[in-house]
CSV table of C-alpha atoms in Angstrom, one decimal:
chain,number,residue,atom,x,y,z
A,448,UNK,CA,-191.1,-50.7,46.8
A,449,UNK,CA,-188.5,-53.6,47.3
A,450,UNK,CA,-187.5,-55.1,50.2
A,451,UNK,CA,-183.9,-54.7,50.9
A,452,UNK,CA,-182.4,-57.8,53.2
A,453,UNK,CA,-179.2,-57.6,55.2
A,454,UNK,CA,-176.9,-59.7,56.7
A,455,UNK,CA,-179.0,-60.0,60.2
A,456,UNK,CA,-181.8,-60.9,58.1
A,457,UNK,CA,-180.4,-64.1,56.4
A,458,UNK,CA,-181.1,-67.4,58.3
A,459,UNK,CA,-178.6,-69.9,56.3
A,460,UNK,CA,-179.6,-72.5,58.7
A,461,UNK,CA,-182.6,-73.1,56.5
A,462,UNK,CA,-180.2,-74.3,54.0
A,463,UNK,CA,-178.8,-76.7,55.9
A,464,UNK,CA,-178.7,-80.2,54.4
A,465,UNK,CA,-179.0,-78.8,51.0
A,466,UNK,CA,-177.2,-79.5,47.1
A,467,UNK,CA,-177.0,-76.3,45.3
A,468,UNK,CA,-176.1,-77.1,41.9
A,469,UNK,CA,-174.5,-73.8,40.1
A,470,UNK,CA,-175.3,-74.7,36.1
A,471,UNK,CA,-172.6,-72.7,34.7
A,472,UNK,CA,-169.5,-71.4,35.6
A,473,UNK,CA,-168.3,-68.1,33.9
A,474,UNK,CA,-169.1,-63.9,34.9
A,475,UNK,CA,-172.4,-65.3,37.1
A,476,UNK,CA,-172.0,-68.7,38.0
A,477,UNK,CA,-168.7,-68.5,39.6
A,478,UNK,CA,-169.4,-65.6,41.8
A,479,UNK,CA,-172.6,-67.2,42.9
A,480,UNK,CA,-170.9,-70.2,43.4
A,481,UNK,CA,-168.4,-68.6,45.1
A,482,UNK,CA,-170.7,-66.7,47.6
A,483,UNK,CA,-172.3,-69.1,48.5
A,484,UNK,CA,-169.5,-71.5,49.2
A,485,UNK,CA,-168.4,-69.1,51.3
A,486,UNK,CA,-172.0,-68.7,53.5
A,487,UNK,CA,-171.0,-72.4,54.4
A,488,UNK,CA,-173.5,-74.0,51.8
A,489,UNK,CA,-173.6,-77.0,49.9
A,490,UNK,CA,-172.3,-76.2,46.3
A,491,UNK,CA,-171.3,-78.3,43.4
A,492,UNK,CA,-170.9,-77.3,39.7
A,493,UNK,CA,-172.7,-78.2,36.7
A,494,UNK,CA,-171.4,-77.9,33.1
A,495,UNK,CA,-171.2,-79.8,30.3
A,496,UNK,CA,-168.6,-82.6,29.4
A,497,UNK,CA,-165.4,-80.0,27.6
A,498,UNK,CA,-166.1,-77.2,29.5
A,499,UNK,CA,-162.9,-75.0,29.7
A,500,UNK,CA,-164.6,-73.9,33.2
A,501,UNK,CA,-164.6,-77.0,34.8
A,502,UNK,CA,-160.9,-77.1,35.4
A,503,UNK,CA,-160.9,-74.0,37.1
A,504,UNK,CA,-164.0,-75.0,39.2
A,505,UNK,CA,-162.2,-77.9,40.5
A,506,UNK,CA,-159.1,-75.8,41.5
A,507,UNK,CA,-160.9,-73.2,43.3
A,508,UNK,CA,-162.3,-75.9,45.7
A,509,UNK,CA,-166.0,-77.2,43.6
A,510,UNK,CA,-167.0,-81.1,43.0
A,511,UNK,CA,-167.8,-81.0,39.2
A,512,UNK,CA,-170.6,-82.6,37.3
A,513,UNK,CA,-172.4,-82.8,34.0
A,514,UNK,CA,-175.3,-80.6,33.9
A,515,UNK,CA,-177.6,-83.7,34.1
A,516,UNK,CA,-175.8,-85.3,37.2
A,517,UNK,CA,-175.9,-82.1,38.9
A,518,UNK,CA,-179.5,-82.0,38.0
A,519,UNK,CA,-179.9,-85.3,39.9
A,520,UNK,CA,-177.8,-84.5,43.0
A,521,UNK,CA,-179.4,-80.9,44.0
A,522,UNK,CA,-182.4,-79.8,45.8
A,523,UNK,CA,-182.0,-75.9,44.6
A,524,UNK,CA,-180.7,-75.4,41.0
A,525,UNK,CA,-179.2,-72.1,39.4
A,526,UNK,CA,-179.3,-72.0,35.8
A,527,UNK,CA,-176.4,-69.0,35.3
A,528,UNK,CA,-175.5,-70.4,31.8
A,529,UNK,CA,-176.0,-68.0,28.6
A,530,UNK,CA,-179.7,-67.3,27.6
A,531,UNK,CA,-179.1,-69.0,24.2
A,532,UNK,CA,-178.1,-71.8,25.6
A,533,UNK,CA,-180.4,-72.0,28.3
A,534,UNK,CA,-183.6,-73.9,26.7
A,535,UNK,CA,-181.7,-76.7,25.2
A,536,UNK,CA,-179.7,-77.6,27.8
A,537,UNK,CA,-183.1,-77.3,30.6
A,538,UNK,CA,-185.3,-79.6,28.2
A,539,UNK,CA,-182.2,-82.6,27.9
A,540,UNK,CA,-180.2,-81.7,30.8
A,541,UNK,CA,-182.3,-80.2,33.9
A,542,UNK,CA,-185.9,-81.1,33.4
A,543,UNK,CA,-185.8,-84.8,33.1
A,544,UNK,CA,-184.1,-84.7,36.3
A,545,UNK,CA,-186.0,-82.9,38.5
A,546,UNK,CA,-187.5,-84.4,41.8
A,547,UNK,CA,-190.7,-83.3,43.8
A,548,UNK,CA,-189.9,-80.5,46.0
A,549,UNK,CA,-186.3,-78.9,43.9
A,550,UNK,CA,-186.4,-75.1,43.3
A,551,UNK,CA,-185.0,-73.8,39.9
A,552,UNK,CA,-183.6,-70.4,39.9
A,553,UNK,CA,-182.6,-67.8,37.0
A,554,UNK,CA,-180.7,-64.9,37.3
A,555,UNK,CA,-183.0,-63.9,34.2
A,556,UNK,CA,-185.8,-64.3,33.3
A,557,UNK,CA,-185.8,-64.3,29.2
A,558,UNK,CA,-186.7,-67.7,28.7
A,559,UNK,CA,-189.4,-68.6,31.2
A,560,UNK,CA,-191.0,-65.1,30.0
A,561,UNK,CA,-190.5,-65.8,26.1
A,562,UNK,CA,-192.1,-69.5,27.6
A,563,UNK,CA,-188.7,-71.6,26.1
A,564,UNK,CA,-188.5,-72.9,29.1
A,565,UNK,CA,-191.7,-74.0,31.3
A,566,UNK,CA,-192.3,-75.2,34.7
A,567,UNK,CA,-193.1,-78.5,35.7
A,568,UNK,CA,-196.6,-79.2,36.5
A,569,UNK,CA,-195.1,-82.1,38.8
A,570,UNK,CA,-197.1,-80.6,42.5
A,571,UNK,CA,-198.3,-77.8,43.8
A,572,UNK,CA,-195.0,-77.4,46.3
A,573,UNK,CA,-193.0,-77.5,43.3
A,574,UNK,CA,-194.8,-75.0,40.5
A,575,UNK,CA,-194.1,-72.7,43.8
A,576,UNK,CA,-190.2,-73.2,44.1
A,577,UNK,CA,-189.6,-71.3,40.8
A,578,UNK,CA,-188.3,-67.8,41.5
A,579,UNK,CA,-186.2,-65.2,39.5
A,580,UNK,CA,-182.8,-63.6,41.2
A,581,UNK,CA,-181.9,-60.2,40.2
A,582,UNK,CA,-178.2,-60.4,41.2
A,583,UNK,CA,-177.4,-56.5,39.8
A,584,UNK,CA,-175.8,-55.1,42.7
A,585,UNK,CA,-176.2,-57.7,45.1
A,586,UNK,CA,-174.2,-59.0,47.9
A,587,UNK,CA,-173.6,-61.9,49.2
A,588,UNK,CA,-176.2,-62.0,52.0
A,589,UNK,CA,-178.7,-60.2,49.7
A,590,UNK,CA,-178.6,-63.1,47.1
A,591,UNK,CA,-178.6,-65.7,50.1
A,592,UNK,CA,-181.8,-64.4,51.9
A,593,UNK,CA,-183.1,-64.4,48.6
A,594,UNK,CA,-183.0,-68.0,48.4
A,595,UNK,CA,-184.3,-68.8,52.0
A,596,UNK,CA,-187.1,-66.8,51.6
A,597,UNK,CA,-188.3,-68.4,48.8
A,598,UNK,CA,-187.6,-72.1,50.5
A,599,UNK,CA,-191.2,-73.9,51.4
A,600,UNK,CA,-191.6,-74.6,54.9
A,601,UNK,CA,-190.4,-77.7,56.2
């Protein structure tokens, strides 16, 4: 049975001091984005150069970045871009820039199932910071207690 987290529940204070790079910012990534940036974290916006979203990410409040330099700035990354999409931009964009210790998240999990995408044998800490959000139905302090509980310890 699954655990169902509430607002009482969430410690945000674990995020404290952390990048969360949204890649992607249409029907997912903005209200994650969004969320979030209203929790008080840390958000800035990944996309690629010609986006038509990046426009509207800068107006409602976000610092924009390529994919890659987004990549480069975060400690938590969530890849909310279209599955088809997904794999290609990972491989050039995401994965050469990932550091020791970053967490990747998906709001689905098609490609890391169907193995287009594969996590980085880079450390132990880091194969563990790969987790799956289900965001169907969730609020804003379900998705952000999913993220802390799936933070390592400090």
């Amino acid at each position: 049975m699954a655990k169902i987290y509430y607002q009482e529940d969430c410690n945000l204070s674990m995020l404290e001091g952390k990048t969360i790079a949204v890649i992607g910012y249409g029907s997912q990534g903005h209200a994650h984005a969004l969320n979030l940036k209203e929790s008080g974290c840390n958000v800035i916006i990944g996309l690629y150069e010609g986006s038509r979203s990046w426009k509207r990410a800068e107006e409602q409040g976000f610092t924009v970045y390529t994919a890659a330099e987004a990549a480069k700035r975060a400690d938590i990354i969530m890849i909310l871009i279209n599955d088809e999409l997904q794999a290609d931009m990972y491989k050039k964009d995401i994965e050469p820039n990932l550091k020791d210790g970053d967490m990747l998240m998906f709001a689905h999990g098609f490609n890391i199932h169907f193995g287009c995408i594969v996590p980085p044998k880079k450390s132990v800490r880091f194969s563990q910071n790969w987790i799956n959000v289900r965001p169907v139905g969730v609020t804003r302090s379900k998705f952000c207690q999913h993220i802390v509980t799936c933070l390592p310890k400090p």
